[in-house]
Each structure stands twice: as structure tokens, then as C-alpha cells.
XYZ file of C-alpha atoms in Angstrom:
727
model
C 72.101 95.956 127.561
C 72.534 97.814 124.210
C 74.170 101.141 124.631
C 73.131 101.397 128.214
C 69.487 102.143 127.245
C 68.271 101.596 130.689
C 71.014 103.606 132.325
C 70.760 107.023 133.567
C 73.339 109.411 132.305
C 75.498 109.307 135.483
C 75.367 105.439 135.424
C 76.475 105.305 131.901
C 79.374 107.713 132.549
C 80.422 105.431 135.293
C 80.386 102.520 133.138
C 82.249 104.417 130.215
C 84.998 105.465 132.482
C 85.267 101.887 133.979
C 85.259 100.319 130.351
C 88.058 102.787 129.187
C 90.224 102.173 132.233
C 89.885 98.509 131.358
C 90.931 98.954 127.754
C 93.632 101.326 128.330
C 95.584 98.656 130.079
C 96.119 97.086 126.686
C 99.556 97.876 125.491
C 100.863 97.584 121.952
C 104.081 96.633 120.691
C 106.114 99.108 118.251
C 109.608 97.520 117.975
C 111.232 94.037 118.366
C 114.752 92.686 118.023
C 115.861 89.040 118.128
C 119.270 87.999 119.165
C 121.055 84.725 119.186
C 122.425 83.861 122.409
C 124.183 80.358 122.043
C 123.932 77.119 120.432
C 124.370 73.630 122.055
C 127.155 71.872 120.077
C 125.730 68.509 121.025
C 122.126 69.386 119.564
C 120.239 71.372 117.241
C 118.887 73.707 119.714
C 119.685 77.675 119.798
C 118.806 79.827 122.695
C 117.427 83.158 121.420
C 116.605 86.405 123.046
C 113.680 88.678 122.113
C 113.634 92.481 123.146
C 110.435 94.256 122.431
C 109.262 97.930 123.011
C 105.623 98.359 124.239
C 103.426 101.447 124.977
C 100.574 101.839 127.309
C 98.322 104.533 128.418
C 98.572 105.783 132.108
C 95.456 107.526 133.098
C 97.052 108.589 136.623
C 99.985 110.392 134.995
C 98.083 111.265 131.749
C 100.964 110.056 129.470
C 101.868 107.047 127.535
C 104.168 104.486 129.236
C 106.836 103.042 127.269
C 108.641 99.919 128.430
C 111.039 97.125 127.250
C 110.301 93.473 127.748
C 112.609 90.557 127.178
C 111.874 87.008 126.524
C 114.159 83.816 126.097
C 113.320 80.744 124.125
C 114.613 77.753 122.539
C 114.766 77.277 118.779
C 115.158 73.833 117.217
C 117.056 74.238 113.839
C 115.857 70.907 112.586
C 112.069 71.294 113.165
C 112.144 74.980 113.062
C 110.105 75.402 115.953
C 110.068 77.705 119.197
C 109.623 76.338 122.769
C 110.111 77.098 126.277
C 109.397 80.937 125.945
C 109.876 82.592 129.172
C 109.826 86.121 130.417
C 112.909 86.049 133.132
C 112.303 89.744 134.339
C 109.662 92.502 134.723
C 109.233 95.120 132.035
C 111.624 98.077 132.342
C 110.206 101.400 131.867
C 111.898 103.555 129.149
C 110.228 106.845 129.808
C 112.242 109.627 128.058
C 114.036 107.084 125.817
C 113.944 108.608 122.374
C 115.934 106.325 120.191
C 117.860 102.990 120.819
C 120.000 100.942 118.486
C 121.902 97.749 119.050
C 125.310 97.400 117.383
C 125.611 94.482 114.632
C 127.651 92.411 116.950
C 125.258 92.884 119.821
C 128.127 94.303 122.078
C 126.828 97.634 122.377
C 123.648 99.419 122.649
C 123.144 103.184 121.919
C 120.430 105.137 123.752
C 119.279 108.724 123.056
C 117.562 109.875 126.348
C 115.763 113.133 126.951
C 116.085 114.775 130.547
C 113.469 117.305 131.199
C 115.010 120.657 132.139
C 114.558 122.111 135.560
C 112.369 125.284 136.150
C 111.698 126.344 132.594
C 115.050 125.260 131.226
C 115.200 123.561 127.840
C 115.308 119.775 127.788
C 118.641 117.945 127.527
C 119.669 115.147 125.504
C 122.082 112.339 126.299
C 123.726 109.838 124.115
C 124.495 106.750 126.305
C 126.611 103.899 125.131
C 125.957 100.633 127.050
C 127.852 97.295 127.066
C 125.952 94.233 128.460
C 127.421 94.922 131.848
C 127.838 98.665 132.371
C 127.390 102.155 131.051
C 130.391 102.911 128.669
C 129.870 106.554 127.833
C 127.289 109.322 128.495
C 127.521 112.363 126.417
C 125.554 115.739 126.891
C 125.139 116.203 123.095
C 123.579 119.754 123.212
C 126.171 120.946 125.547
C 128.930 120.304 122.839
C 127.134 123.128 120.796
C 127.805 121.341 117.493
C 124.165 121.158 116.544
C 120.703 121.621 117.917
C 118.309 119.022 119.120
C 118.465 115.410 117.781
C 115.629 114.154 115.673
C 113.794 111.301 117.239
C 110.827 111.171 114.903
C 110.250 108.268 112.276
C 110.366 110.926 109.333
C 114.108 111.966 109.668
C 115.395 110.356 112.836
C 117.856 107.479 112.999
C 120.542 106.089 115.279
C 122.897 103.887 113.157
C 125.983 102.015 114.139
C 128.915 101.506 111.942
C 130.131 97.938 110.973
C 133.338 98.777 113.003
C 131.095 99.828 115.916
C 133.436 103.021 116.206
C 130.877 105.452 114.879
C 127.267 106.210 115.241
C 125.234 108.594 112.968
C 122.170 110.576 113.749
C 120.261 113.593 112.506
C 119.797 116.962 114.347
C 118.699 120.583 113.746
C 121.399 122.586 112.271
C 123.117 125.009 114.662
C 122.432 128.604 113.370
C 124.484 131.769 114.299
C 122.755 133.675 116.931
C 120.215 136.082 115.711
C 119.988 139.444 117.344
C 118.486 142.874 117.179
C 120.158 145.623 115.377
C 120.346 147.467 118.817
C 121.652 144.429 120.963
C 125.137 145.177 122.240
C 127.622 142.484 122.215
C 128.627 141.003 125.588
C 132.363 140.265 125.411
C 134.060 138.770 122.400
C 132.716 135.816 120.457
C 134.802 132.537 120.692
C 136.945 131.868 117.614
C 135.208 128.572 116.917
C 131.702 130.206 116.922
C 130.172 132.380 114.071
C 129.339 135.854 115.011
C 125.894 137.003 115.743
C 123.699 137.913 112.899
C 122.155 141.253 113.413
C 118.648 141.991 112.083
C 117.636 138.359 111.738
C 116.036 137.827 115.105
C 112.429 137.728 113.637
C 113.144 136.124 110.325
C 110.413 133.333 109.479
C 111.623 129.874 109.791
C 109.909 127.472 107.472
C 109.551 124.043 109.136
C 108.144 120.714 107.906
C 104.640 121.093 109.465
C 102.169 119.014 111.329
C 103.935 117.040 114.028
C 107.331 118.314 112.798
C 107.144 121.727 114.176
C 110.786 123.476 114.462
C 112.201 120.877 112.428
C 113.695 123.074 109.618
C 117.292 122.118 108.701
C 118.485 118.692 109.799
C 122.125 117.856 109.255
C 123.784 114.568 109.599
C 126.066 113.949 112.542
C 128.805 111.427 113.227
C 129.806 110.634 116.647
C 133.162 109.113 117.156
C 133.496 106.539 119.832
C 136.992 106.400 120.492
C 137.609 110.211 120.929
C 134.010 111.387 121.726
C 134.189 113.644 118.817
C 130.887 115.090 117.323
C 131.047 116.190 113.825
C 128.615 117.503 111.368
C 129.110 116.006 107.974
C 129.737 118.679 105.146
C 128.695 118.365 101.682
C 124.693 118.281 101.838
C 123.425 121.147 99.874
C 121.565 123.922 101.582
C 118.352 123.297 99.637
C 118.151 119.822 100.939
C 116.939 118.317 104.420
C 118.542 115.193 105.180
C 117.132 112.095 106.969
C 116.694 108.291 107.218
C 120.506 107.918 107.170
C 122.346 104.567 106.513
C 125.950 103.642 106.451
C 127.480 102.757 102.964
C 129.568 99.920 102.167
C 132.960 99.695 104.331
C 131.802 102.603 106.422
C 133.294 105.018 103.911
C 130.040 106.905 103.050
C 126.532 107.457 104.127
C 123.318 107.068 102.102
C 120.529 109.515 102.983
C 117.082 110.726 101.861
C 117.374 114.430 100.953
C 113.971 116.336 100.754
C 114.033 119.711 98.770
C 113.362 122.799 100.651
C 112.545 125.091 97.983
C 110.566 127.109 97.178
C 108.987 126.219 100.539
C 108.276 123.315 102.775
C 104.986 121.450 102.641
C 103.707 119.160 105.565
C 105.699 115.824 105.589
C 104.107 113.652 107.990
C 101.610 111.200 106.296
C 102.822 112.670 102.953
C 105.531 110.558 101.375
C 105.107 112.138 97.980
C 107.268 115.219 98.564
C 110.108 115.870 96.176
C 113.388 114.232 97.243
C 116.157 111.996 96.179
C 118.517 109.370 97.445
C 122.151 110.371 98.002
C 125.416 108.868 98.640
C 127.927 111.191 100.644
C 131.605 110.493 101.472
C 132.565 111.101 105.083
C 134.791 113.924 104.177
C 131.948 115.704 102.189
C 133.735 116.153 99.226
C 131.879 113.535 97.133
C 128.011 113.717 96.796
C 126.310 111.450 94.505
C 122.377 111.281 93.566
C 121.366 107.733 93.231
C 117.740 108.239 92.149
C 115.581 110.065 89.630
C 113.435 113.216 91.088
C 110.371 111.825 89.513
C 109.897 109.412 92.447
C 109.926 110.438 96.292
C 111.744 107.680 98.103
C 111.977 106.370 101.603
C 113.475 103.555 103.730
C 116.757 102.818 102.043
C 117.944 99.345 103.289
C 121.277 97.440 102.380
C 121.497 93.785 102.070
C 124.081 91.964 104.225
C 126.627 92.096 101.485
C 125.902 95.929 100.921
C 125.958 95.369 97.214
C 122.152 95.850 96.861
C 120.047 98.906 98.297
C 116.368 98.406 98.207
C 113.914 101.422 98.907
C 110.338 102.524 98.433
C 109.316 104.974 95.741
C 106.324 106.808 95.037
C 105.201 109.122 92.300
C 105.824 112.603 93.217
C 102.696 114.731 94.216
C 99.137 113.768 93.943
C 97.491 111.293 96.483
C 99.503 111.866 99.724
C 99.302 108.049 100.392
C 99.113 105.483 97.525
C 100.452 102.562 95.950
C 104.244 102.363 95.935
C 107.106 100.590 94.113
C 109.834 98.533 95.693
C 113.139 99.500 93.949
C 116.629 98.080 94.049
C 119.831 99.867 93.457
C 123.034 97.568 92.672
C 125.926 99.201 94.148
C 128.394 97.530 91.912
C 126.822 98.085 88.448
C 125.295 101.294 89.459
C 121.833 100.537 87.986
C 118.394 100.657 89.263
C 115.658 98.269 88.897
C 111.920 97.765 89.807
C 111.229 94.744 91.937
C 107.630 95.403 92.544
C 105.691 97.886 90.349
C 102.450 99.792 91.086
C 99.499 97.427 90.919
C 96.577 99.389 88.956
C 94.019 96.607 89.079
C 94.637 93.595 91.273
C 93.279 90.135 90.351
C 90.392 89.023 92.640
C 91.622 88.428 96.093
C 95.184 88.866 94.878
C 98.182 91.023 95.837
C 96.825 94.729 95.355
C 100.341 96.448 95.652
C 102.443 97.824 98.354
C 100.697 100.323 100.672
C 102.719 101.230 103.730
C 100.616 103.087 106.165
C 103.625 103.927 108.340
C 105.968 104.731 105.574
C 109.054 102.859 106.818
C 110.588 99.519 106.253
C 112.022 97.486 109.225
C 115.794 97.976 110.020
C 116.363 94.321 109.144
C 114.058 93.459 106.286
C 116.361 91.359 104.203
C 116.261 87.606 104.583
C 119.671 86.023 105.388
C 120.300 84.771 102.074
C 120.024 88.241 100.569
C 117.517 87.315 97.980
C 114.238 88.532 99.567
C 112.744 91.469 101.445
C 109.972 91.235 104.153
C 107.522 94.061 104.640
C 103.975 94.919 105.885
C 101.318 96.202 103.386
C 97.711 97.255 103.443
C 95.666 94.435 101.698
C 91.974 95.439 101.431
C 90.658 95.670 104.875
C 93.635 94.206 106.742
C 97.535 94.522 107.033
C 99.557 91.512 105.870
C 103.227 90.543 105.871
C 104.547 89.548 102.463
C 107.877 88.102 101.332
C 109.181 89.594 98.017
C 111.643 87.678 96.002
C 113.961 90.241 94.625
C 115.361 87.761 91.971
C 112.004 86.371 90.530
C 109.856 89.233 91.792
C 107.408 87.007 93.266
C 105.133 88.026 96.205
C 104.148 85.477 99.051
C 101.588 86.108 101.771
C 103.065 84.934 105.116
C 100.078 85.781 107.176
C 96.759 84.579 105.706
C 94.829 84.571 109.072
C 92.311 87.282 109.578
C 93.223 90.437 111.407
C 96.197 92.630 110.825
C 99.932 92.034 111.053
C 102.945 94.367 111.272
C 106.446 93.039 110.574
C 109.241 93.876 113.171
C 112.509 91.874 112.805
C 114.364 88.867 111.269
C 117.433 87.145 112.430
C 118.637 83.677 111.309
C 115.338 83.100 109.328
C 113.240 83.880 112.586
C 110.581 86.366 112.114
C 109.071 88.816 114.751
C 105.802 90.432 114.211
C 102.796 92.049 116.096
C 99.337 90.769 115.482
C 95.907 92.090 116.453
C 92.244 92.056 115.495
C 89.272 94.008 116.358
C 88.449 91.537 119.112
C 92.214 90.662 119.822
C 94.445 93.056 121.649
C 98.184 93.174 120.192
C 100.430 90.202 120.546
C 104.157 89.614 119.789
C 104.588 86.715 117.512
C 107.296 84.780 116.011
C 107.718 82.336 113.244
C 110.461 80.395 111.342
C 110.924 81.033 107.701
C 111.143 77.686 105.903
C 112.680 77.005 102.450
C 109.377 75.971 101.026
C 106.395 78.255 102.400
C 103.022 76.506 102.476
C 99.794 78.163 101.076
C 98.571 78.410 104.550
C 101.434 80.765 105.413
C 103.855 80.502 108.309
C 103.265 78.549 111.758
C 103.080 81.725 114.041
C 103.367 81.239 117.781
C 102.575 83.853 120.461
C 105.547 85.248 122.330
C 103.838 87.840 124.480
C 100.495 89.667 124.859
C 99.361 92.418 126.961
C 96.450 92.627 129.239
C 94.142 89.811 128.837
C 90.756 91.090 127.479
C 88.238 88.063 126.474
C 86.989 90.213 123.590
C 86.228 87.388 121.514
C 83.378 86.672 123.748
C 82.125 90.162 123.786
C 82.779 91.442 120.136
C 82.224 89.917 116.821
C 83.379 91.378 113.272
C 83.064 90.563 109.742
C 84.093 92.171 106.371
C 81.191 93.191 104.037
C 81.330 93.780 100.485
C 79.481 96.653 99.069
C 78.342 97.435 95.328
C 78.311 101.106 94.248
C 75.324 102.609 92.828
C 74.294 101.492 89.226
C 74.871 105.265 87.834
C 78.479 105.363 89.380
C 81.253 105.921 86.915
C 83.572 103.594 88.655
C 81.974 100.159 89.110
C 84.404 98.412 91.563
C 83.126 96.966 94.862
C 84.481 98.303 98.046
C 84.578 96.911 101.589
C 83.443 97.816 105.111
C 84.077 96.172 108.487
C 81.039 95.475 110.620
C 81.801 95.086 114.369
C 79.090 94.578 117.056
C 78.777 93.492 120.634
C 77.636 90.003 121.660
C 73.949 90.324 122.647
C 72.729 88.199 125.467
C 69.123 88.862 124.479
C 67.543 89.939 121.255
C 68.134 93.602 121.878
C 69.517 95.083 118.543
C 72.567 97.575 119.216
C 72.671 101.089 117.781
C 75.221 101.693 114.811
C 77.990 104.264 114.782
C 78.976 104.600 111.049
C 82.650 105.428 111.008
C 84.440 106.450 107.706
C 88.102 106.927 107.923
C 90.289 110.077 107.210
C 92.742 110.667 104.520
C 90.796 110.099 102.078
C 93.502 107.776 100.980
C 93.731 105.851 104.097
C 92.132 102.498 105.231
C 89.900 101.233 108.007
C 91.773 97.931 108.939
C 91.061 95.034 111.157
C 93.485 95.811 113.883
C 92.682 96.432 117.504
C 91.300 99.832 118.165
C 90.833 101.204 121.712
C 87.993 103.509 120.544
C 86.131 100.592 118.877
C 86.453 98.102 121.709
C 85.286 100.769 124.256
C 82.219 101.757 122.208
C 81.424 98.050 121.489
C 81.776 97.169 125.217
C 79.271 100.054 125.748
C 76.757 98.551 123.531
C 77.235 100.151 120.078
C 77.821 98.334 116.795
C 80.554 100.119 114.402
C 80.674 100.165 110.699
C 84.175 101.066 109.398
C 83.789 102.017 105.721
C 86.643 101.631 103.207
C 85.073 103.833 100.352
C 86.433 103.811 96.832
C 89.724 105.702 97.058
C 90.989 103.894 100.158
C 94.359 102.149 100.232
C 94.685 98.425 99.491
C 92.573 97.907 96.402
C 94.615 98.930 93.611
C 95.775 102.246 92.087
C 93.080 102.437 89.731
C 90.254 102.545 92.435
C 92.254 104.922 94.575
C 92.421 107.422 91.749
C 88.690 107.254 91.191
C 88.148 109.645 94.116
C 90.018 112.885 93.187
C 87.581 115.206 91.810
C 84.762 113.204 93.310
C 85.174 113.975 96.865
C 81.819 115.048 98.565
C 80.022 112.702 96.185
C 81.505 109.403 95.475
C 82.833 108.812 99.024
C 79.593 110.198 100.526
C 77.456 107.828 98.557
C 79.622 105.078 99.435
C 79.548 105.556 103.098
C 75.593 105.912 103.083
C 75.231 102.832 100.858
C 77.249 100.659 103.188
C 75.223 102.135 106.042
C 71.842 101.165 104.323
C 73.311 97.617 103.655
C 73.781 97.178 107.424
C 70.391 98.478 108.334
C 68.711 96.142 105.866
C 70.552 93.197 107.431
C 68.275 93.333 110.497
C 71.237 93.184 112.738
C 71.096 96.792 114.238
C 68.530 99.250 115.599
C 67.568 101.176 112.558
C 66.035 103.947 114.784
C 69.448 104.724 116.340
C 72.175 105.335 113.750
C 75.138 107.767 114.608
C 78.036 108.806 112.759
C 81.636 109.804 113.509
C 84.958 110.625 111.780
C 88.142 112.599 111.868
C 89.889 114.755 109.289
C 88.483 113.576 105.916
C 86.296 111.394 108.083
C 84.983 114.564 109.622
C 84.509 116.032 106.070
C 82.171 112.953 105.263
C 80.396 113.182 108.540
C 79.462 116.849 107.930
C 78.464 116.061 104.400
C 76.215 113.057 105.561
C 74.391 114.942 108.210
C 73.722 117.765 105.693
C 72.572 115.606 102.856
C 70.624 113.161 105.068
C 69.410 115.359 107.795
C 66.863 113.018 109.151
C 68.977 109.849 109.094
C 71.465 110.329 111.873
C 70.611 110.789 115.523
C 73.883 112.386 116.465
C 77.233 113.115 115.076
C 80.873 113.546 116.441
C 83.547 115.073 114.329
C 87.367 115.295 115.109
C 89.319 118.194 113.351
C 86.861 117.952 110.243
C 87.569 119.548 106.910
C 84.415 121.701 106.291
C 85.402 124.248 103.738
C 88.091 123.053 101.207
C 88.488 126.385 99.852
C 89.504 128.223 103.003
C 92.094 125.484 103.888
C 94.463 126.443 100.991
C 95.990 129.284 102.658
C 95.906 127.774 106.168
C 96.809 124.271 106.009
C 100.406 122.692 105.873
C 99.239 120.679 102.796
C 97.618 123.073 100.524
C 98.242 120.620 97.645
C 95.640 118.421 99.177
C 93.084 120.945 98.417
C 93.990 121.285 94.797
C 94.502 117.415 94.124
C 91.225 116.203 95.826
C 89.600 119.044 93.859
C 90.634 117.319 90.603
C 93.536 120.195 89.696
C 97.182 120.142 89.757
C 99.050 121.950 92.435
C 101.664 124.685 91.886
C 103.861 126.332 94.714
C 102.804 129.777 93.268
C 99.135 128.953 92.855
C 96.520 131.640 93.518
C 93.000 130.715 93.755
C 90.796 131.983 90.828
C 87.098 132.282 91.061
C 86.265 128.921 89.190
C 88.722 126.940 91.457
C 87.372 128.567 94.612
C 83.714 127.852 93.600
C 84.558 124.144 92.738
C 86.480 123.765 96.079
C 83.450 125.307 97.996
C 80.900 123.362 96.116
C 82.700 119.960 97.359
C 82.813 121.337 100.872
C 80.154 120.076 103.474
C 79.679 123.639 104.528
C 77.330 124.108 101.528
C 74.799 121.864 103.227
C 75.126 123.428 106.796
C 71.739 125.123 106.480
C 69.963 121.763 106.265
C 71.759 120.150 109.374
C 69.466 119.290 112.250
C 71.773 116.736 113.661
C 73.107 117.331 117.205
C 76.951 117.535 116.513
C 79.809 117.346 118.735
C 83.177 118.923 117.453
C 86.533 118.001 118.888
C 89.700 120.012 117.871
C 93.174 120.045 118.592
C 94.413 123.645 119.233
C 97.928 123.014 117.642
C 96.570 121.039 114.445
C 98.401 122.415 111.400
C 96.884 120.017 109.075
C 93.266 120.909 109.414
C 93.182 124.153 111.142
C 90.922 124.427 114.116
C 89.225 127.493 112.444
C 87.509 125.081 110.268
C 85.497 123.361 113.039
C 84.976 126.577 114.991
C 83.444 128.065 112.000
C 80.883 125.134 111.532
C 80.188 125.158 115.223
C 79.343 128.862 115.205
C 77.062 128.550 112.400
C 75.288 125.607 113.916
C 74.687 127.423 117.156
C 73.409 130.579 115.273
C 70.859 128.499 113.309
C 69.694 126.733 116.353
C 71.231 123.434 115.916
C 72.326 121.733 118.853
C 76.223 121.679 119.132
C 79.045 121.290 121.489
C 82.770 122.184 120.944
C 85.761 120.532 122.873
C 89.078 122.253 122.232
C 92.306 120.529 123.414
C 95.361 122.637 124.089
C 98.783 121.021 123.336
C 97.117 118.557 120.924
C 97.649 118.466 117.055
C 95.815 116.575 114.325
C 95.433 113.061 116.074
C 94.324 114.432 119.402
C 96.320 111.616 120.973
C 97.585 112.781 124.175
C 96.092 110.610 126.966
C 94.018 113.135 128.687
C 92.592 114.528 125.526
C 92.122 111.108 123.814
C 90.324 109.736 126.925
C 88.135 112.710 127.456
C 87.097 113.052 123.618
C 86.182 109.222 123.676
C 84.048 109.576 126.950
C 82.395 112.703 125.619
C 81.709 110.920 122.208
C 79.879 107.973 123.915
C 78.055 110.297 126.088
C 77.001 112.523 123.214
C 75.590 109.440 121.455
C 74.086 108.034 124.677
C 72.246 111.349 125.436
C 70.616 111.231 121.873
C 69.588 107.612 121.835
C 65.803 107.088 120.983
C 64.934 105.122 123.932
């Protein structure tokens, strides 16, 4: 029955909760590592071990469960095939495990573990060193008072073993002298190894790196000596640089790191890999610092080959679109020269490689092939994510995953690859494949290693990619794509449609598994995810067609895609809804204002509704300028013309025409799109008599991703749409 048309509200809610509980059992794999156990000298069979880290929602504890799974398999080096895959033990929960890293020989594993504080005390962090048989060391790193909290995030954080396995590198917050009031009396003498308290600095503003990186201000590089348990902060990093993504240099004599410039002030860094930075090499004694890259590029993910004579990294143009096509660069450690392996692709060939677009902004730890000639990475490719092999010698690109759906590369060892795979009707799986000398056009022969909860969604949900042509009067004529997902109907009843534009705006709606989409489809709704012009994965020229045209080009693209689906006869044309978050909320608000009789109801998560007022409130004021078609300056002050232009592109200019019942969901700790945006929109709707509801989630930031908030938001959105069905 489409969208529970015949169900009373309480029955529909019971069904929605049941569906969410079922789908929440699906776990996703985020990390995996393959190890060679032993080889039979009398055969061509090798025993391999695969460790993988998974995450699953726990609705009873309202948190995400993290756990490790271990599999063993046999690998035939002649036929390049995996067989006899088995999971000899149950998953092991890794709650409060923040980082983990295995040494190069496989003898040791380092774990950073958080231990929650008792009765209001601060959390502790312990650095554990394990052998394969026992706990070797356990260090209370914060008690050593050499630095602040260790960074566990993917932006700065790392846990890197030296080749000798005597040292570990990590990144932590700088330990500052205690700041006190002018009138605070000193209690006893200050220890000689500690700096004296700084009077009058108790209330100094501490500039951090913004959304999801709150309180991360001044990272430092730390070396842990395994032999004598010494913790040492490396000197030599300039004060105006925030260090992260640290790697060991050749012979363990130096470290390589990415350094982001702090001055004149920090801008939001998460989802924004275009901040001014450089790649550096620093000697362990701190006396030699060398800048390896030109500051015209923002770099990330430095990765050495096995010989450590070549260093590859990703590079994007400084400023502009926060996500865009990147370059794969290579630094020759011996010759001290830099070369471009893969450049920006402006206009891809039809169906061809569109360039490198890395949504998650990181390369896998082990991305080089064993021969040292090629690099493997994931990239957005139109409406999917694929794994590609890039030959650094002849600069060719080979697609390893032509099958429909989305793939994420995880690891390689001895030419055996690990990856995660999912699609809109297939929950995540851990996959493996051998990398042959000659790769067929059909890609690699992937085999499933593990899956999570079995949901037979193939029998319940279908999906397809649609091509949409822009309007004839459009300046930029390129076609774009949308993904149409719908429930399998047991009768001729047509489902209502939810139009779902993505955020960004330079992001992408991909064909990977989505809890939200699976739940909504199982509740009877069809979904249209629109990759309007300006999305990732279609070439840099198309991406750059959107800035200065937000509020018009993207709005028209979404509406045209919706009309195309309605014209197909596959959905109920009298029941069309719309939802989106961030820039997707911006588009939702625009569309219900410009087409007030088209959508039955709307739901918005942390929407941008007034670009002009975001400038002084958001951690990314540069976004407001660039998407408005202007250059950002750190000392920019809005003049009347710019203010008017930003305001005219904002959906709030159409609010007086809005009749659509609107649900607004806000994360109270959102620094990217301040909650004041959605609250203002809600209050005006209420004042003018438009039906509206506001949900405000404490301790949630821009994604509203904590389990209790995420589940509440989804059920309330489904309920909102069900309430406003034209039955």
C-alpha cells in the first residue's frame, strides 16, 4: 500500500518505527586491513586474514556501535582466486576506540582508547600497544601533561608507526600555559618544567577550526618512544601553521605533514579541502623544515610508496568551490621535483573518466600497488563512486568497478584489494578482488567477504539513473542526472514522490545505500535524488556553471527533474513532497516559494534561507561570497550591492508566497548553517499562517547524525508527509 494511505496515523507511526528498527540493523564498513598469515611451501595457496571495522546504530543506547570483524581465507596465487572464506569468531565491540594502527611487520597494534571520566571529570585517553598475545604497554597520555587531547578526527588525526617499530607519531592539541585572572593568587611554586601561569589571558578568544572541529585550535606533532616511554612534542613547526596528516619520511629521519595556515583567522575546515596550506618535511630534531609544495594548491593525504622515493598527494585549487575536481600530484624525494599525474578534467568524454572527486577527502593508508607503479583510490563518477587504478608512469586511469552501485577502496596487500560496496537496494558489503597483470574491460572479479544484516531490498526497491536536459534558454547546456528510487508495488497503486536535492551545493547524490531512502521506500514513497548542474563527478566546467547562479539554475534543474518523473506515469502526481538539508534545504525553501501549489509538504534540515545574514554567523563566510559570484577576502565588509545580491539569491525572498506545510529540523550546535536561519524562517511562516513545525536537536551539529536525533528526524519527516497525503 503506497505510503500507508489506508493506515491511521498511529498505525503508520508503528510501521515507521518497525521499519526504522529493521533498517538500523544494517552496519557499514569504514576500514579494513589484509594480512598474509602463511604460505604452504608445497602449494600455491596463501592464508590471509582480513580485519574490518564496522558501525551500527543501537536504538536502545542511542549511540553508534563500533566493532571489529575478522575473516580468514585461502588465496590461490596461480588462479588469483579467494576461497574458503570464514569468520572464526564473533565481532568484538570497539566502543571508545578512537584510532588504531598496525605496525608494518604486523607484530604490534597501537590503539588510542577514550575512557569516559567519572562524575563530571574529563575523559582520559590511553595509548595501548598490543602484541599478538598480550598488552605490551598502556600509557595515560594526558597524565603526562606534555600536550592536550589527541586528535582522533580524519582531518588532522593519525597514528603512524615508524619502520623500526620503535616510535609512534600522532597529533594532539598544544599544551598552553594556564591562563588566570589578574586577581588569582598563586598556590605554591610552579614546577620548573612547567611555564608560569599567564595573567589576564583567562578570557582570550580561542579560534578553532569550526564545524565538527570545535576546540581544535593549535595541533602539534607528538613522538612516542616505545623503548623508554618518552613523549616528545616535535619542535620546528611554525606558530602560524596547524599540523596534521603526519607521515614518516625515509629512514625514520623526518616526518612529512600538511600544515594549514592559521592567519589571519581560521575558517571551517570540515568538507572544505580548499584552505591554504602546504606540505612540509621536518627533521626529528626540529632544526630543518622544508616546504615541499606551492601554496597555490591546498593539499591532503600524503602517501609514500614502498621505497619511499615517491610521495603522492591530492591537490585542489585554493579557495572557490569547497569541493571540486582535484589533482593527483607526485613529489620525487630524490630529484626534489613535482609532477602532475592526473590533472583537473574540465569536460570529460561522454561516459569517460570525469576527474578525481574525493568526497571523504582522504586516500587509504595503503594505496600504492606492490610494484610501486600505480595508486588506487575512490572517486565520484557521475551518480556513483568507483575505484580506479592510476598508473603514475603512463598516467592512465583504469576503472576497477564497472558494476552499478558505489564502491569505496579500503586496502591492498600482495595485489589483493579490499573495498566496500553498496547500492540503493543493497546494504554495505566487504568485498575482495585480486589485481591481475592485465585488467579486463569488465573490471576485477570481486567476491563478497562479509555483509551485515540481510535485507532483501532487491525485491522491495528498484532504482535507475535518469538523464535530464536543461531548459532551452539555459546558458550552460550540459545534461545532468537524477536517481529515481521507488518501492516495488504489488498492485497498480502509484507511490507518492519525495524530491530530494543534495546539499553542498558541490556534492553528489550517489547510488550507495542510504538508511533514510531505504526506510522511506519501505514506507511506500518513491525518491528522486537530483544531481543538478554544479554537482561533483561531471567535470569541472559543469561544476563551475553554478556559482553566481544559485537560486536559479539549481532550482530549475530540480524542478525539471521532478516534472520528468511526473511525466513518466510512475508516481502519484497529486502527492509530491520535497526534502533537503543545508543547500538542499536552500533549494527546498526556494521551490516551495517559487512553486507554491506544486508540493504537498516540505521538510528541511539546517537550511540556508538567507545567504546575506550567514556571512557573519557561519564558519564558512567564503561560501556566501563564492556562490554569489564574488571573490572572498578575509577583511571583507558587505556593501549594499553585495548584500542585495546575496539576499536576492536567498529563498527568504519568496517566503510570502509559501503555502506548503513545512517541517524544519535544526542541530543546535551547527556552526556551518546557524540555527538562527531555520528559526527565522519558521517564525515568519507561523506569523503569516503557514503550517509549520520546528524540531531542535541539542548536542547535534550540521549533519544531525546522533542516533536519537537522526531516528527522531526521520520518523517525524515520514509522519509529516503521511499527514499531508491527498488520500
